[in-house]
Amino acid sequence: MTTSIASPFEYHSPETVEEASRLLSRYGGGARLLAGGHSLLPLMKLRLASPEALIDLGRIGGLSYIREDDGGLAIGAMTTYAEIVRSELAAAAAPALAEAAGEVADTPVRNAGTIGGSLAHADPAGDLPAVVLALDAELVARSARASRSIPADRFFRDFMTTALRGNEVLTEIRVPGQGASSGSAYAKLANKASHYAVVGVAAAVRVEDGVCTSARIGITGAGPHAVRSRRAERILVGKAPGESSIRAAAQRGGVELAGQFNEDVHASAEYREDMARVFTGRALAAAFERAMG
Ligand SMILES: Cc1cc2nc3c(=O)[nH]c(=O)nc-3n(C[C@H](O)[C@H](O)[C@H](O)COP(=O)(O)OP(=O)(O)OC[C@H]3O[C@@H](n4cnc5c(N)ncnc54)[C@H](O)[C@@H]3O)c2cc1C
């Protein structure tokens, strides 16, 4: 029988990250952190998740901000999509991030959902995982005793599985400065109803003296978790950007996922494979246009 009522749970609203981490330890895996609730609460209502306790991050001060940081950005984990969309800093320093946040779902979801919740949840169809991979972000995780920085490259481990430890809270996302003559963009094929990415591609490139000196591509929606598209990246570096190099790179878009493309009611594996190529081309074309514009 299906139900829309969550199992009973205890509720905590700590005022510090340390307290939240201690509570996580106390429940030994039985508790879940609550941010915007837009992924966790639907799972609980369907009883696909039945945590013993919810640890609400909403009363912890200082986790919601977007700051300039050494030419890049520091973003608090509780910053909502809507705040990112409204941020002139984000639009200037990381256009792909602002673009992706603006394409998440609808206004109510963007007003409540957080960047930290999106990354920690690691939904295979979530938008922001692809963006933090392309922007070479570092994700800061804190426990009661320690803090560490995890490169986005090492954060997404498997289907809805991240490098976060059981007692850690994701507190900050650091996006390095992308440098002069750089550009980034996000392009996605959205599910018509939910807007989740059937396939989403983020690209970040730099062009110096007419040559592409750096290219990073993150793909989401296509496989069990967001991945870098390294073989496509390698085609671009050292070449003058143009239609032929973008087309050649797009042909390699997502090849790392061979044999692992998602297959569900929204799209076949074959279609996703094809769309990974198409949207890699679109994201790259837009990123190069910004870099050289
Ligand atoms: C109708 C609908 C449409 C949607 N469409 C899209 C879409 O188009 N694109 C998209 O990307 N997403 C979409 N989403 C998901 C939405 O973006 C969620 O808000 C997001 O994935 C989770 O963020 P949250 O803040 O709501 O996290 P929550 O639901 O509160 O938490 C999600 C998980 O992350 C953990 N967590 C939260 N914060 C932290 C933290 N700081 N440190 C460690 N762990 C943490 C929680 O314990 C939980 O396991 C949609 C959701 C709905 C309901």
Coordinates of C-alpha atoms and ligand atoms in Angstrom, one line a residue:
M1 CA 0.0 0.0 0.0
T2 CA 1.4 3.5 -0.8
T3 CA 1.2 6.2 1.8
S4 CA 1.9 9.9 1.9
I5 CA 2.6 10.1 5.6
A6 CA 6.1 9.8 6.9
S7 CA 7.1 7.4 9.6
P8 CA 7.4 9.0 13.1
F9 CA 10.7 10.8 13.7
E10 CA 12.4 12.9 16.3
Y11 CA 13.2 16.5 15.5
H12 CA 16.2 18.6 16.4
S13 CA 17.1 22.1 15.5
P14 CA 20.7 22.7 16.5
E15 CA 22.2 26.2 16.5
T16 CA 25.7 25.2 15.4
V17 CA 27.4 22.9 12.9
E18 CA 29.2 21.2 15.7
E19 CA 26.0 20.4 17.5
A20 CA 24.5 19.1 14.2
S21 CA 27.5 16.9 13.7
R22 CA 27.3 15.5 17.3
L23 CA 23.7 14.7 16.8
L24 CA 24.6 12.8 13.5
S25 CA 27.1 10.8 15.5
R26 CA 24.7 10.1 18.3
Y27 CA 22.2 8.5 15.9
G28 CA 24.9 6.5 14.2
G29 CA 23.5 6.7 10.7
G30 CA 19.8 6.8 11.8
A31 CA 19.4 10.6 11.4
R32 CA 19.2 12.9 8.3
L33 CA 20.1 16.5 8.0
L34 CA 17.2 18.7 6.8
A35 CA 17.9 21.7 4.5
G36 CA 15.2 22.8 2.0
G37 CA 13.4 19.5 2.4
H38 CA 12.5 19.3 -1.3
S39 CA 14.2 16.0 -1.9
L40 CA 14.2 14.5 1.6
L41 CA 10.5 15.1 2.6
P42 CA 9.0 13.6 -0.6
L43 CA 11.2 10.5 0.0
M44 CA 10.0 10.3 3.6
K45 CA 6.3 10.7 2.6
L46 CA 6.7 7.8 0.2
R47 CA 8.6 5.9 3.0
L48 CA 11.6 5.5 0.7
A49 CA 13.4 7.1 3.6
S50 CA 12.4 6.7 7.3
P51 CA 15.0 8.4 9.4
E52 CA 14.9 8.0 13.2
A53 CA 15.5 11.8 13.5
L54 CA 15.7 14.9 11.4
I55 CA 18.4 17.5 12.2
D56 CA 17.2 20.8 10.8
L57 CA 20.0 23.1 9.6
G58 CA 17.6 26.0 9.4
R59 CA 18.5 27.6 12.7
I60 CA 22.2 27.5 12.2
G61 CA 23.3 31.0 11.4
G62 CA 26.0 31.9 8.8
L63 CA 25.3 29.1 6.3
S64 CA 23.6 31.3 3.7
Y65 CA 25.8 33.7 1.7
I66 CA 27.5 34.3 -1.6
R67 CA 30.8 36.1 -1.2
E68 CA 33.7 37.0 -3.5
D69 CA 36.6 34.8 -2.5
D70 CA 40.0 35.3 -4.0
G71 CA 38.6 36.1 -7.4
G72 CA 36.1 33.3 -7.1
L73 CA 33.0 32.6 -5.0
A74 CA 32.4 31.2 -1.6
I75 CA 28.8 30.0 -1.2
G76 CA 27.2 28.9 2.0
A77 CA 25.5 25.4 1.8
M78 CA 22.1 26.8 2.9
T79 CA 22.0 29.3 0.0
T80 CA 18.9 28.7 -2.1
Y81 CA 18.7 28.4 -5.8
A82 CA 16.7 31.6 -5.9
E83 CA 19.5 33.5 -4.0
I84 CA 22.0 32.2 -6.6
V85 CA 19.8 33.3 -9.4
R86 CA 19.5 36.8 -7.9
S87 CA 23.2 37.2 -7.2
E88 CA 25.1 39.5 -9.5
L89 CA 28.3 38.1 -8.1
A90 CA 27.3 34.5 -9.2
A91 CA 26.2 35.8 -12.7
A92 CA 29.6 37.5 -13.2
A93 CA 31.9 34.9 -11.7
A94 CA 30.1 31.6 -12.6
P95 CA 27.4 32.1 -15.3
A96 CA 26.9 28.3 -15.6
L97 CA 26.0 28.2 -11.9
A98 CA 23.4 31.0 -12.2
E99 CA 22.1 29.5 -15.4
A100 CA 21.7 26.0 -13.9
A101 CA 20.1 27.3 -10.6
G102 CA 17.6 29.2 -12.8
E103 CA 16.6 26.0 -14.6
V104 CA 15.8 24.0 -11.5
A105 CA 12.2 23.1 -11.2
D106 CA 9.9 26.0 -10.5
T107 CA 9.8 29.1 -8.2
P108 CA 8.6 27.2 -5.0
V109 CA 11.4 24.6 -5.3
R110 CA 14.0 27.3 -6.1
N111 CA 12.9 29.3 -3.1
A112 CA 13.4 26.4 -0.7
G113 CA 16.0 24.1 -2.3
T114 CA 19.6 24.7 -1.3
I115 CA 22.9 24.2 -3.1
G116 CA 24.2 22.1 -0.2
G117 CA 21.1 19.9 -0.2
S118 CA 21.4 19.4 -4.0
L119 CA 25.1 18.4 -3.8
A120 CA 24.7 16.2 -0.7
H121 CA 21.7 14.5 -2.1
A122 CA 23.6 13.7 -5.4
D123 CA 20.4 12.9 -7.4
P124 CA 21.6 11.5 -10.7
A125 CA 19.3 14.0 -12.4
G126 CA 20.2 17.0 -10.3
D127 CA 21.6 20.0 -12.1
L128 CA 24.2 21.5 -9.8
P129 CA 26.5 18.4 -9.6
A130 CA 27.5 18.9 -13.2
V131 CA 28.2 22.6 -12.6
V132 CA 30.5 22.1 -9.6
L133 CA 32.5 19.6 -11.6
A134 CA 32.9 21.9 -14.6
L135 CA 33.8 24.9 -12.3
D136 CA 36.4 22.8 -10.4
A137 CA 34.7 23.7 -7.1
E138 CA 35.8 22.5 -3.6
L139 CA 33.2 21.4 -1.2
V140 CA 33.9 22.1 2.5
A141 CA 32.7 19.5 5.0
R142 CA 32.7 20.0 8.8
S143 CA 32.3 17.7 11.7
A144 CA 32.3 18.6 15.4
R145 CA 36.1 18.3 15.4
A146 CA 37.5 18.9 11.9
S147 CA 37.0 20.5 8.6
R148 CA 38.1 19.3 5.2
S149 CA 37.8 20.4 1.6
I150 CA 36.8 17.8 -1.0
P151 CA 37.4 18.5 -4.7
A152 CA 34.1 18.1 -6.7
D153 CA 36.0 15.5 -8.8
R154 CA 36.1 13.2 -5.7
F155 CA 32.7 14.1 -4.2
F156 CA 30.2 12.1 -6.3
R157 CA 31.0 8.4 -5.7
D158 CA 27.9 6.5 -6.9
F159 CA 24.1 6.6 -7.2
M160 CA 23.1 9.2 -4.5
T161 CA 26.4 8.5 -2.7
T162 CA 29.0 11.1 -1.9
A163 CA 32.3 11.4 -0.1
L164 CA 30.6 12.9 2.9
R165 CA 31.2 11.0 6.2
G166 CA 28.3 10.1 8.5
N167 CA 29.0 12.9 10.9
E168 CA 29.8 15.7 8.4
V169 CA 27.8 18.7 7.3
L170 CA 28.5 20.3 4.0
T171 CA 29.0 23.9 4.9
E172 CA 30.5 25.8 1.9
I173 CA 31.1 25.5 -1.8
R174 CA 34.2 27.3 -3.1
V175 CA 34.3 28.1 -6.8
P176 CA 37.8 29.2 -7.9
G177 CA 38.2 32.3 -10.1
Q178 CA 37.9 31.2 -13.7
G179 CA 40.4 33.8 -14.9
A180 CA 40.3 36.3 -17.8
S181 CA 39.0 35.1 -21.2
S182 CA 37.0 32.3 -19.6
G183 CA 33.4 31.4 -20.0
S184 CA 31.0 28.8 -18.6
A185 CA 27.5 27.7 -19.5
Y186 CA 24.9 25.0 -18.7
A187 CA 22.6 23.3 -21.2
K188 CA 20.0 20.8 -20.4
L189 CA 17.3 18.6 -21.8
A190 CA 14.7 19.0 -19.0
N191 CA 12.0 16.6 -18.1
K192 CA 8.8 18.4 -19.1
A193 CA 7.1 17.8 -15.8
S194 CA 9.7 18.1 -13.0
H195 CA 12.4 19.9 -14.9
Y196 CA 15.0 17.4 -13.6
A197 CA 17.8 16.9 -16.1
V198 CA 17.3 14.0 -18.6
V199 CA 20.7 15.1 -19.6
G200 CA 22.5 18.3 -18.4
V201 CA 26.0 19.5 -19.4
A202 CA 28.1 22.2 -17.8
A203 CA 31.2 23.5 -19.6
A204 CA 33.9 25.9 -18.4
V205 CA 36.6 27.0 -20.8
R206 CA 39.5 29.4 -21.1
V207 CA 40.9 30.9 -24.3
E208 CA 44.3 32.6 -24.4
D209 CA 45.9 34.0 -27.6
G210 CA 43.2 32.3 -29.6
V211 CA 43.9 28.8 -28.2
C212 CA 41.8 26.9 -25.7
T213 CA 44.0 26.5 -22.6
S214 CA 41.5 24.9 -20.3
A215 CA 38.3 22.9 -20.7
R216 CA 36.2 21.2 -18.1
I217 CA 32.9 19.4 -18.8
G218 CA 30.4 18.0 -16.2
I219 CA 27.5 15.7 -17.3
T220 CA 24.5 15.0 -15.2
G221 CA 21.3 13.0 -15.8
A222 CA 23.0 10.6 -18.1
G223 CA 24.5 8.1 -15.7
P224 CA 24.3 6.9 -12.0
H225 CA 26.1 10.1 -10.9
A226 CA 27.5 13.3 -12.4
V227 CA 30.9 12.8 -14.1
R228 CA 33.6 14.8 -15.9
S229 CA 33.8 14.2 -19.6
R230 CA 37.6 14.1 -19.8
R231 CA 38.0 12.7 -23.2
A232 CA 35.9 15.5 -24.7
E233 CA 38.0 18.0 -22.7
R234 CA 41.3 16.7 -24.0
I235 CA 40.2 17.2 -27.6
L236 CA 39.8 21.0 -27.0
V237 CA 42.9 21.9 -25.1
G238 CA 45.7 23.3 -27.3
K239 CA 43.4 24.0 -30.3
A240 CA 41.8 27.1 -31.6
P241 CA 38.1 27.0 -30.6
G242 CA 35.7 26.6 -33.5
E243 CA 33.0 24.6 -35.0
S244 CA 35.2 21.6 -35.9
S245 CA 36.9 21.3 -32.5
I246 CA 33.5 21.7 -30.7
R247 CA 32.0 19.0 -32.9
A248 CA 34.9 16.7 -32.4
A249 CA 34.7 17.2 -28.6
A250 CA 30.9 16.8 -28.6
Q251 CA 31.3 13.4 -30.3
R252 CA 33.2 12.3 -27.2
G253 CA 30.6 13.8 -24.7
G254 CA 29.8 11.2 -22.1
V255 CA 31.9 8.3 -23.5
E256 CA 33.1 7.7 -19.9
L257 CA 29.5 6.5 -19.2
A258 CA 29.5 3.8 -21.9
G259 CA 27.5 0.8 -20.6
Q260 CA 26.2 2.9 -17.7
F261 CA 23.7 5.3 -19.3
N262 CA 20.5 5.5 -17.4
E263 CA 17.4 3.9 -18.9
D264 CA 14.0 4.8 -17.5
V265 CA 10.5 5.9 -18.5
H266 CA 11.9 9.3 -19.5
A267 CA 14.5 8.2 -22.0
S268 CA 16.3 5.1 -23.2
A269 CA 20.1 4.6 -22.6
E270 CA 20.7 5.1 -26.4
Y271 CA 18.8 8.4 -26.4
R272 CA 20.7 9.7 -23.4
E273 CA 24.0 8.8 -25.0
D274 CA 23.0 10.8 -28.1
M275 CA 21.7 13.7 -26.0
A276 CA 25.0 13.7 -24.0
R277 CA 26.7 14.5 -27.3
V278 CA 24.2 17.1 -28.4
F279 CA 24.2 19.0 -25.1
T280 CA 28.0 18.8 -24.8
G281 CA 28.1 20.7 -28.1
R282 CA 25.6 23.3 -27.0
A283 CA 27.2 23.9 -23.6
L284 CA 30.7 24.2 -25.2
A285 CA 29.5 26.6 -27.9
A286 CA 27.9 28.9 -25.3
A287 CA 30.9 28.7 -23.0
F288 CA 33.3 29.6 -25.8
E289 CA 31.1 32.5 -26.9
R290 CA 31.3 33.9 -23.4
A291 CA 35.0 33.4 -23.2
M292 CA 35.7 35.2 -26.5
G293 CA 32.8 37.6 -26.5
Ligands
LIG1 C1 8.8 19.0 -7.9 C2 10.3 19.0 -7.8 C3 11.1 19.3 -8.9 C4 12.5 19.3 -8.8 N1 13.2 19.6 -10.0 C5 14.5 19.7 -9.9 C6 15.3 20.0 -11.0 O1 14.8 20.4 -12.1 N2 16.7 20.0 -10.9 C7 17.3 19.7 -9.7 O2 18.5 19.8 -9.6 N3 16.6 19.4 -8.6 C8 15.2 19.4 -8.7 N4 14.5 19.1 -7.5 C9 15.2 18.8 -6.3 C10 15.5 20.0 -5.5 O3 16.5 20.7 -6.2 C11 16.0 19.8 -4.1 O4 15.7 21.0 -3.4 C12 17.4 19.5 -3.9 O5 17.8 18.4 -4.6 C13 17.7 19.2 -2.4 O6 18.0 20.3 -1.7 P1 17.2 20.6 -0.4 O7 17.9 21.8 0.2 O8 15.8 20.6 -0.6 O9 17.7 19.3 0.5 P2 16.9 18.3 1.5 O10 15.8 17.7 0.8 O11 16.6 19.0 2.8 O12 18.1 17.3 1.7 C14 18.5 16.4 0.7 C15 19.5 15.4 1.2 O13 20.8 16.1 1.4 C16 21.2 16.0 2.8 N5 21.7 17.4 3.2 C17 21.0 18.5 3.0 N6 21.8 19.6 3.3 C18 23.0 19.0 3.7 C19 24.2 19.6 4.2 N7 24.4 20.9 4.2 N8 25.2 18.7 4.5 C20 25.1 17.4 4.4 N9 23.9 16.8 3.9 C21 22.9 17.6 3.6 C22 19.9 15.7 3.6 O14 20.2 15.0 4.8 C23 19.2 14.8 2.6 O15 19.7 13.5 2.6 C24 13.1 19.1 -7.6 C25 12.3 18.8 -6.4 C26 11.0 18.8 -6.5 C27 10.2 18.6 -5.3

